[in-house]
Rosetta silent file (secondary structure, phi, psi, omega in degrees, C-alpha in Angstrom):
SEQUENCE: MLIILSPVLLLIAIIVRLDSKGEILFKQKRVGKNSKIFYIYKFRTMSDNAQRSIPSNELMSKHVTKMGKYLRKSSLDELPQLINIIKGEMCFIGYRPVIPEETDLILLRKKYKIDEHLPGLTGWAQINGRDSIDTYEKIELEKYYYQNKNILFNIKITLMTIYKVITRECVYY
SCORE:     score description
SCORE:     0.000 S_00000001
   1 L     0.000  -45.977 -179.115    0.000    0.000    0.000 S_00000001
   2 H   -62.920  -38.801  179.686    2.786    2.415    0.969 S_00000001
   3 H   -66.911  -42.670  179.705    4.656    1.660   -2.271 S_00000001
   4 H   -62.524  -40.046 -178.033    1.536    2.202   -4.385 S_00000001
   5 H   -85.510   -3.881 -174.466    0.843    5.533   -2.671 S_00000001
   6 H   -56.293  -38.453  176.492    4.476    6.699   -2.681 S_00000001
   7 H   -63.087  -39.023  178.252    4.063    9.077   -5.681 S_00000001
   8 H   -66.078  -44.992  179.504    1.067   10.717   -3.960 S_00000001
   9 H   -61.032  -42.181  179.144    2.941   10.904   -0.648 S_00000001
  10 H   -64.463  -44.250  178.926    5.964   12.468   -2.356 S_00000001
  11 H   -61.532  -45.326  178.679    3.815   15.054   -4.148 S_00000001
  12 H   -62.791  -41.816  179.386    2.031   16.003   -0.917 S_00000001
  13 H   -59.607  -43.076  178.947    5.379   16.244    0.903 S_00000001
  14 H   -63.831  -44.776 -179.239    6.717   18.649   -1.738 S_00000001
  15 H   -64.369  -41.757  177.872    3.571   20.784   -1.595 S_00000001
  16 H   -60.622  -43.171 -179.821    3.651   20.917    2.234 S_00000001
  17 H   -63.455  -41.389 -179.310    7.294   22.021    2.095 S_00000001
  18 H   -74.131  -27.793 -176.013    6.528   24.748   -0.471 S_00000001
  19 H   -70.513  -39.947 -178.369    3.381   25.904    1.365 S_00000001
  20 L  -161.476  158.173 -179.880    5.037   26.889    4.655 S_00000001
  21 L   -74.423  155.144 -179.906    8.241   26.540    6.618 S_00000001
  22 L   124.595 -179.593  179.842    8.626   23.689    9.064 S_00000001
  23 L   -67.373  153.693  177.019    8.736   19.924    9.064 S_00000001
  24 L   -76.624  -45.061  179.292    6.819   17.975    6.430 S_00000001
  25 E   -98.755  142.014  175.445    5.523   15.426    8.901 S_00000001
  26 E  -104.203  133.475  178.174    3.837   16.294   12.158 S_00000001
  27 E  -125.813  137.421 -175.001    4.307   13.835   14.992 S_00000001
  28 E  -145.276  143.608  176.936    2.254   13.868   18.170 S_00000001
  29 E   -67.478  134.191  176.191    1.855   11.663   21.233 S_00000001
  30 E  -135.125  160.805  179.694   -1.321    9.601   21.149 S_00000001
  31 E  -100.400  123.934 -177.214   -2.816    6.944   23.391 S_00000001
  32 L  -115.452 -147.899 -177.383   -3.067    3.521   21.790 S_00000001
  33 H   -55.791  134.462 -179.457   -3.650   -0.097   22.718 S_00000001
  34 H    54.176   34.076  178.429   -3.631   -0.701   26.489 S_00000001
  35 H    61.272   21.492  177.855   -3.123    3.049   27.011 S_00000001
  36 L   -76.024  134.903  178.490    0.398    2.836   25.562 S_00000001
  37 E   -81.987  135.037  174.006    1.734    6.157   24.273 S_00000001
  38 E  -141.948  168.244  177.195    3.001    6.236   20.686 S_00000001
  39 E   -98.274  125.006  176.067    3.732    8.915   18.104 S_00000001
  40 E   -92.969  146.177  179.816    1.177    9.339   15.351 S_00000001
  41 E  -111.744  138.799  175.296    2.316   10.724   11.995 S_00000001
  42 E  -146.046  159.856  168.391    0.450   13.167    9.787 S_00000001
  43 E   -70.344  137.748 -178.918    1.337   15.650    7.102 S_00000001
  44 L   -67.361  129.530 -179.129    1.815   18.998    8.824 S_00000001
  45 L  -120.993   -1.978 -177.558   -1.224   21.220    8.259 S_00000001
  46 E  -119.798  161.354  175.785   -0.534   23.998   10.761 S_00000001
  47 L   -68.373  161.017 -177.737    1.984   26.786   11.100 S_00000001
  48 L   -60.324  -27.355 -175.331    4.999   26.181   13.335 S_00000001
  49 L   -91.146    8.815 -179.940    3.633   28.378   16.148 S_00000001
  50 L   -75.652  145.599  177.701    0.352   26.464   16.603 S_00000001
  51 L   -68.324  137.088 -173.130   -0.345   24.802   19.949 S_00000001
  52 L  -102.878   -8.445 -172.227    0.177   21.044   19.671 S_00000001
  53 L  -111.141   30.462  174.256   -1.577   19.596   22.709 S_00000001
  54 L  -123.530  152.571  179.761   -5.237   20.348   21.999 S_00000001
  55 L   -57.484  143.754 -175.017   -7.699   18.286   19.955 S_00000001
  56 H   -59.828  -29.926 -179.685   -7.624   19.209   16.269 S_00000001
  57 H   -72.920  -10.382  178.932  -11.305   20.183   16.241 S_00000001
  58 H   -99.283   -3.468 -179.019  -10.541   22.933   18.802 S_00000001
  59 L   -71.401  142.621  176.519   -7.756   24.582   16.807 S_00000001
  60 L   -77.339  139.069 -175.261   -8.375   28.033   15.461 S_00000001
  61 H   -63.566  -16.621 -179.573   -8.320   28.090   11.671 S_00000001
  62 H   -65.871  -19.671  179.381   -5.731   30.893   11.640 S_00000001
  63 H   -86.475  -17.025 -177.526   -3.056   28.281   12.418 S_00000001
  64 E   -80.004  131.547 -179.445   -4.007   26.018    9.502 S_00000001
  65 L   -73.395  168.510  178.692   -1.914   26.577    6.364 S_00000001
  66 H   -58.757  -50.374  179.087   -3.438   27.091    2.901 S_00000001
  67 H   -68.126  -32.537 -179.740   -2.510   23.569    1.840 S_00000001
  68 H   -59.027  -38.407  178.476   -3.423   22.304    5.317 S_00000001
  69 H   -59.660  -44.963  179.621   -7.084   23.227    4.828 S_00000001
  70 H   -67.018  -44.804 -178.835   -7.244   21.079    1.708 S_00000001
  71 H   -59.918  -40.474  179.604   -5.294   18.213    3.279 S_00000001
  72 H   -69.660  -45.496 -179.503   -7.645   18.143    6.272 S_00000001
  73 H   -62.558  -34.363 -179.612  -10.845   18.400    4.236 S_00000001
  74 H   -89.975   -6.551 -176.105   -9.664   15.590    1.978 S_00000001
  75 L    64.557   13.054  177.985   -8.189   13.604    4.921 S_00000001
  76 H   -68.141  -20.459  177.351   -4.945   13.264    2.948 S_00000001
  77 H   -64.621  -17.414 -178.341   -3.073   14.544    6.014 S_00000001
  78 H   -83.433  -14.277 -174.734   -3.799   11.134    7.576 S_00000001
  79 L   -54.284  -37.551  178.254   -1.876    9.093    4.964 S_00000001
  80 L   -61.265  -11.557  176.594    1.407    8.993    6.942 S_00000001
  81 H   -68.582   -9.448  171.276   -0.454    6.908    9.523 S_00000001
  82 H   -60.363  -29.992  175.047    0.232    4.007    7.183 S_00000001
  83 H   -62.874  -44.257  178.031    3.658    4.123    8.883 S_00000001
  84 H   -62.237  -35.997  178.551    1.910    3.597   12.237 S_00000001
  85 H   -67.462  -45.492  178.337    0.016    0.654   10.744 S_00000001
  86 H   -60.924  -37.943  179.872    3.228   -0.920    9.409 S_00000001
  87 L   -74.495   -7.262  179.230    4.857   -0.434   12.831 S_00000001
  88 L    81.648   15.333  179.532    1.939   -2.295   14.465 S_00000001
  89 L   -90.599  -20.035 -179.146    0.778    0.728   16.489 S_00000001
  90 L  -141.558  169.043  171.913   -2.475    1.112   14.558 S_00000001
  91 E  -130.311  179.883 -178.409   -4.736   -0.847   12.225 S_00000001
  92 E   -71.632  -42.325 -175.875   -7.034    0.277    9.416 S_00000001
  93 E  -124.086  129.463 -179.517  -10.302    0.108   11.375 S_00000001
  94 L   173.602 -161.699  175.832  -10.728    0.819   15.077 S_00000001
  95 L   -82.221  152.608  178.675  -11.150    3.735   17.453 S_00000001
  96 L   -79.167  132.064  178.485   -9.219    6.928   16.696 S_00000001
  97 L   -70.077  141.238 -177.965   -6.227    7.462   18.997 S_00000001
  98 E  -114.114  166.840  175.972   -6.449   10.624   21.106 S_00000001
  99 L   -72.047  152.399 -177.330   -3.949   12.920   22.791 S_00000001
 100 L   -57.643  -23.428 -179.555   -3.106   12.041   26.429 S_00000001
 101 L   -72.150  -13.896  179.352   -4.991   15.125   27.662 S_00000001
 102 L   -84.930   62.939 -171.371   -8.356   13.641   26.605 S_00000001
 103 H   -63.536  -36.438 -179.776   -8.608   11.771   29.910 S_00000001
 104 H   -59.218  -47.789 -179.511  -12.407   11.304   29.970 S_00000001
 105 H   -66.557  -41.252  179.827  -12.377    9.402   26.687 S_00000001
 106 H   -61.679  -45.143 -179.580   -9.269    7.421   27.653 S_00000001
 107 H   -65.519  -39.270  177.583  -10.810    6.327   30.980 S_00000001
 108 H   -67.371  -38.869  176.905  -14.075    5.280   29.321 S_00000001
 109 H   -63.158  -38.492  177.149  -12.190    3.281   26.691 S_00000001
 110 H   -66.555  -45.290 -179.030  -10.308    1.534   29.480 S_00000001
 111 H   -57.351  -42.510 -177.193  -13.547    0.891   31.434 S_00000001
 112 L   -96.370   11.710  176.176  -15.225   -0.752   28.427 S_00000001
 113 L    62.402   19.899  176.409  -12.036   -2.553   27.289 S_00000001
 114 H   -66.485  -35.373 -176.918  -12.023   -0.673   23.993 S_00000001
 115 H   -74.232    1.523  174.262   -8.361    0.173   24.551 S_00000001
 116 H   -78.404   -4.241  179.688   -7.495   -3.547   24.439 S_00000001
 117 L  -110.416  162.756  174.149   -7.590   -3.161   20.656 S_00000001
 118 L   -72.582  142.100  172.696   -5.356   -1.233   18.272 S_00000001
 119 L   -69.498  162.585 -175.539   -6.594    2.224   17.316 S_00000001
 120 E  -124.515  165.749  175.557   -7.504    2.689   13.671 S_00000001
 121 E   -70.875  -33.242  174.978   -7.137    5.003   10.722 S_00000001
 122 E  -141.611  172.336 -179.865  -10.937    5.041   10.496 S_00000001
 123 L  -171.225  174.780 -177.908  -13.750    3.592   12.530 S_00000001
 124 H   -61.177  -41.699  178.066  -17.469    3.301   13.201 S_00000001
 125 H   -68.229  -34.548  179.694  -17.503    6.456   15.354 S_00000001
 126 H   -61.109  -45.409 -175.916  -15.506    8.328   12.693 S_00000001
 127 H   -83.683   -5.640  178.151  -18.044    7.721    9.971 S_00000001
 128 L  -113.518   33.375  174.455  -20.961    8.399   12.300 S_00000001
 129 L   142.157  -24.059  178.965  -20.052   11.874   13.392 S_00000001
 130 H    51.762 -119.122 -177.771  -16.293   12.249   13.800 S_00000001
 131 H   -86.788   -0.677 -178.248  -15.719   15.351   15.950 S_00000001
 132 H   -87.851   -7.155  179.537  -19.392   16.392   15.970 S_00000001
 133 L  -103.243  153.999 -178.739  -20.433   13.728   18.493 S_00000001
 134 L   -82.066  173.179 -175.878  -19.804   13.850   22.219 S_00000001
 135 H   -56.726  -42.657 -176.228  -17.595   11.477   24.201 S_00000001
 136 H   -70.647  -38.025  174.659  -20.453    9.213   25.313 S_00000001
 137 H   -62.435  -43.744  179.527  -21.854    8.821   21.802 S_00000001
 138 H   -58.520  -45.902  179.745  -18.354    8.009   20.585 S_00000001
 139 H   -62.084  -43.162  179.329  -17.961    5.324   23.277 S_00000001
 140 H   -61.362  -42.312  178.576  -21.342    3.765   22.402 S_00000001
 141 H   -66.488  -40.014  178.670  -20.373    3.592   18.725 S_00000001
 142 H   -66.929  -41.275  176.496  -16.969    2.125   19.572 S_00000001
 143 H   -60.961  -44.661  179.454  -18.560   -0.492   21.875 S_00000001
 144 H   -58.085  -44.546 -179.760  -21.021   -1.383   19.115 S_00000001
 145 H   -58.692  -51.172 -175.733  -18.170   -1.854   16.643 S_00000001
 146 H   -69.820  -24.803  176.180  -16.200   -4.230   18.874 S_00000001
 147 H   -78.135  -22.451 -174.794  -19.339   -6.213   19.798 S_00000001
 148 H  -121.135   13.254 -174.912  -20.272   -6.639   16.121 S_00000001
 149 L   -62.244  127.293  172.912  -16.879   -6.675   14.402 S_00000001
 150 L  -161.037  174.222 -174.408  -16.648   -8.946   11.355 S_00000001
 151 H   -61.894  -40.945 -179.641  -15.346   -8.802    7.791 S_00000001
 152 H   -66.867  -38.759  177.244  -18.614   -7.507    6.301 S_00000001
 153 H   -64.071  -41.301  177.981  -18.846   -4.759    8.930 S_00000001
 154 H   -64.457  -38.371  176.771  -15.240   -3.768    8.152 S_00000001
 155 H   -64.241  -43.283  177.928  -16.022   -3.642    4.425 S_00000001
 156 H   -58.846  -46.184  179.848  -19.055   -1.446    5.176 S_00000001
 157 H   -63.109  -41.647  178.845  -16.900    0.920    7.276 S_00000001
 158 H   -61.346  -48.022 -179.857  -14.248    1.053    4.552 S_00000001
 159 H   -65.072  -40.295  178.546  -16.802    1.899    1.849 S_00000001
 160 H   -67.342  -34.350  177.031  -18.532    4.462    4.075 S_00000001
 161 H   -63.839  -46.089  178.821  -15.143    6.037    4.878 S_00000001
 162 H   -59.076  -45.019  178.378  -14.363    6.400    1.175 S_00000001
 163 H   -60.074  -47.738 -178.246  -17.784    7.986    0.632 S_00000001
 164 H   -63.994  -37.554  178.431  -17.346   10.401    3.577 S_00000001
 165 H   -66.670  -44.844 -179.424  -13.861   11.403    2.399 S_00000001
 166 H   -64.264  -42.597 -178.048  -15.076   12.045   -1.157 S_00000001
 167 H   -86.540   -8.626 -179.008  -18.134   14.027   -0.005 S_00000001
 168 L    59.558   29.282  178.025  -16.192   15.641    2.888 S_00000001
 169 L   -71.097  138.090  179.661  -19.089   14.865    5.189 S_00000001
 170 L    68.154   21.924  175.560  -18.371   15.449    8.914 S_00000001
 171 L  -110.128  122.788 -171.803  -15.179   17.397    8.159 S_00000001
 172 L  -117.344   15.647 -176.419  -15.167   20.804    9.830 S_00000001
 173 L   -88.504    0.000    0.000  -11.694   22.266    9.235 S_00000001
């Protein structure tokens, strides 16, 4: 997958570099399986002076670069997470990993054993509201996914993710 996407990844990397100064990849601590901290990778979409320890949906748009707006709306900024998948820190479908400061969500995931699984690039909660749903709704959707997980459900989530990315539904950046 990474080899197939390498021309796209290279093109995005060049555009990010030309768009604004700073690193091409953004790396941030996230909470993964069994509450283990790992670094998630994304294409950088914000200026160098943006605060890094708040959820992305709370960032003020003035920090997002011109190219960053497009990358976020298209979800192309997430492609470097294929590195996290290769490293075994994430999988394609699961709950989205959060920053360590999101303690309420982390504790609920631990309580319901959701964090016993790898976080994912996409998931049932992602396609059913993303950042527009509250913590408890997110937990209910994540519990539902793990109680009903099977190959057909994963195919449905994959197809719905592609649809949501193309239509930019539930993307607010």
